[in-house]
Amino acid sequence: MWYAIEGYDAPDALPRRLAARPQHLARLTALRDQGRLLLAGPCPAIDAEDPGPAGYSGSIVIAEFDSLEAARAWAEADPYAVAGAYARVEVRPFRRVLP
């Protein structure tokens, strides 16, 4: 089943994000290569493609896991979560309709 994983950035998270980004992207790439990633990306903190020093308000990942528990475990082990870039993470089942 698909699960929506939403990470909400902690205050002043940008330096922790940047430090953990290579490991974070490696995990997303692995999901993609397994055919389990629907989409992933950050939410800019301002209305701009590149928010610069304003950073991000969080990230969204929609990926396939065997269970809600497996999706939560994956989210808890995410390098952004481990580094403290996220203040909180929510994981919910997601039903894909379009496209």
Short mmCIF file of C-alpha atoms in Angstrom, two decimals:
data_model
loop_
_atom_site.label_atom_id
_atom_site.label_comp_id
_atom_site.label_asym_id
_atom_site.label_seq_id
_atom_site.Cartn_x
_atom_site.Cartn_y
_atom_site.Cartn_z
CA MET A 1 0.00 0.00 0.00
CA TRP A 2 1.03 3.61 -0.52
CA TYR A 3 1.85 5.82 2.48
CA ALA A 4 2.23 9.60 2.71
CA ILE A 5 5.14 10.61 4.91
CA GLU A 6 5.19 14.28 5.88
CA GLY A 7 8.14 15.67 7.77
CA TYR A 8 7.76 19.11 9.34
CA ASP A 9 11.00 21.04 9.76
CA ALA A 10 12.28 22.11 13.14
CA PRO A 11 13.30 25.74 13.61
CA ASP A 12 16.65 26.50 11.95
CA ALA A 13 16.71 23.05 10.33
CA LEU A 14 18.48 24.09 7.12
CA PRO A 15 22.06 23.28 8.25
CA ARG A 16 20.95 19.85 9.51
CA ARG A 17 19.07 19.25 6.27
CA LEU A 18 22.08 20.11 4.16
CA ALA A 19 24.36 17.83 6.19
CA ALA A 20 21.96 14.86 5.97
CA ARG A 21 20.85 15.41 2.37
CA PRO A 22 23.17 12.90 0.63
CA GLN A 23 22.03 10.07 2.90
CA HIS A 24 18.38 11.15 2.63
CA LEU A 25 18.56 11.15 -1.18
CA ALA A 26 20.30 7.75 -1.21
CA ARG A 27 17.35 6.22 0.67
CA LEU A 28 14.86 7.82 -1.72
CA THR A 29 16.88 6.62 -4.70
CA ALA A 30 16.75 3.08 -3.32
CA LEU A 31 12.95 3.28 -3.06
CA ARG A 32 12.78 4.62 -6.61
CA ASP A 33 15.01 1.86 -7.92
CA GLN A 34 12.74 -0.72 -6.26
CA GLY A 35 9.71 0.84 -7.98
CA ARG A 36 8.24 1.89 -4.62
CA LEU A 37 8.49 5.71 -4.84
CA LEU A 38 5.57 7.71 -6.20
CA LEU A 39 6.99 11.15 -5.41
CA ALA A 40 9.26 12.97 -3.01
CA GLY A 41 10.29 16.53 -2.46
CA PRO A 42 10.71 19.45 -0.09
CA CYS A 43 8.21 22.21 0.66
CA PRO A 44 9.94 25.61 0.35
CA ALA A 45 9.34 27.91 3.32
CA ILE A 46 8.60 30.76 0.91
CA ASP A 47 6.85 30.93 -2.46
CA ALA A 48 9.96 30.22 -4.52
CA GLU A 49 11.44 27.27 -6.38
CA ASP A 50 14.74 27.88 -4.59
CA PRO A 51 14.07 29.35 -1.14
CA GLY A 52 17.74 30.07 -0.43
CA PRO A 53 18.42 30.81 3.23
CA ALA A 54 14.67 30.73 4.03
CA GLY A 55 14.95 26.95 3.75
CA TYR A 56 12.04 24.56 3.85
CA SER A 57 8.98 23.95 5.98
CA GLY A 58 9.17 20.20 5.50
CA SER A 59 9.10 17.36 2.99
CA ILE A 60 6.61 14.97 1.46
CA VAL A 61 7.33 11.37 0.44
CA ILE A 62 4.74 9.02 -0.99
CA ALA A 63 6.04 5.49 -1.18
CA GLU A 64 4.91 1.88 -1.05
CA PHE A 65 5.45 -0.21 2.08
CA ASP A 66 4.13 -3.54 3.35
CA SER A 67 2.42 -1.92 6.34
CA LEU A 68 1.87 1.28 8.26
CA GLU A 69 4.42 0.06 10.81
CA ALA A 70 7.02 -0.47 8.06
CA ALA A 71 6.37 3.04 6.69
CA ARG A 72 6.72 4.52 10.18
CA ALA A 73 9.95 2.64 10.79
CA TRP A 74 11.36 3.88 7.48
CA ALA A 75 10.35 7.47 8.33
CA GLU A 76 11.88 7.29 11.82
CA ALA A 77 15.19 6.12 10.33
CA ASP A 78 15.27 8.87 7.70
CA PRO A 79 18.50 10.89 7.99
CA TYR A 80 16.53 14.14 8.30
CA ALA A 81 14.62 12.73 11.27
CA VAL A 82 17.77 11.29 12.86
CA ALA A 83 19.64 14.60 12.40
CA GLY A 84 16.84 16.58 14.05
CA ALA A 85 15.88 18.47 10.88
CA TYR A 86 12.27 17.38 11.44
CA ALA A 87 10.31 18.55 14.48
CA ARG A 88 7.70 15.89 13.76
CA VAL A 89 6.77 13.30 11.15
CA GLU A 90 3.30 12.09 10.19
CA VAL A 91 2.70 8.85 8.31
CA ARG A 92 -0.70 8.05 6.82
CA PRO A 93 -2.09 5.56 4.33
CA PHE A 94 -2.47 7.07 0.87
CA ARG A 95 -4.81 5.96 -1.88
CA ARG A 96 -3.57 6.83 -5.35
CA VAL A 97 -6.32 7.86 -7.74
CA LEU A 98 -4.67 9.99 -10.45
CA PRO A 99 -2.64 9.77 -12.57
#
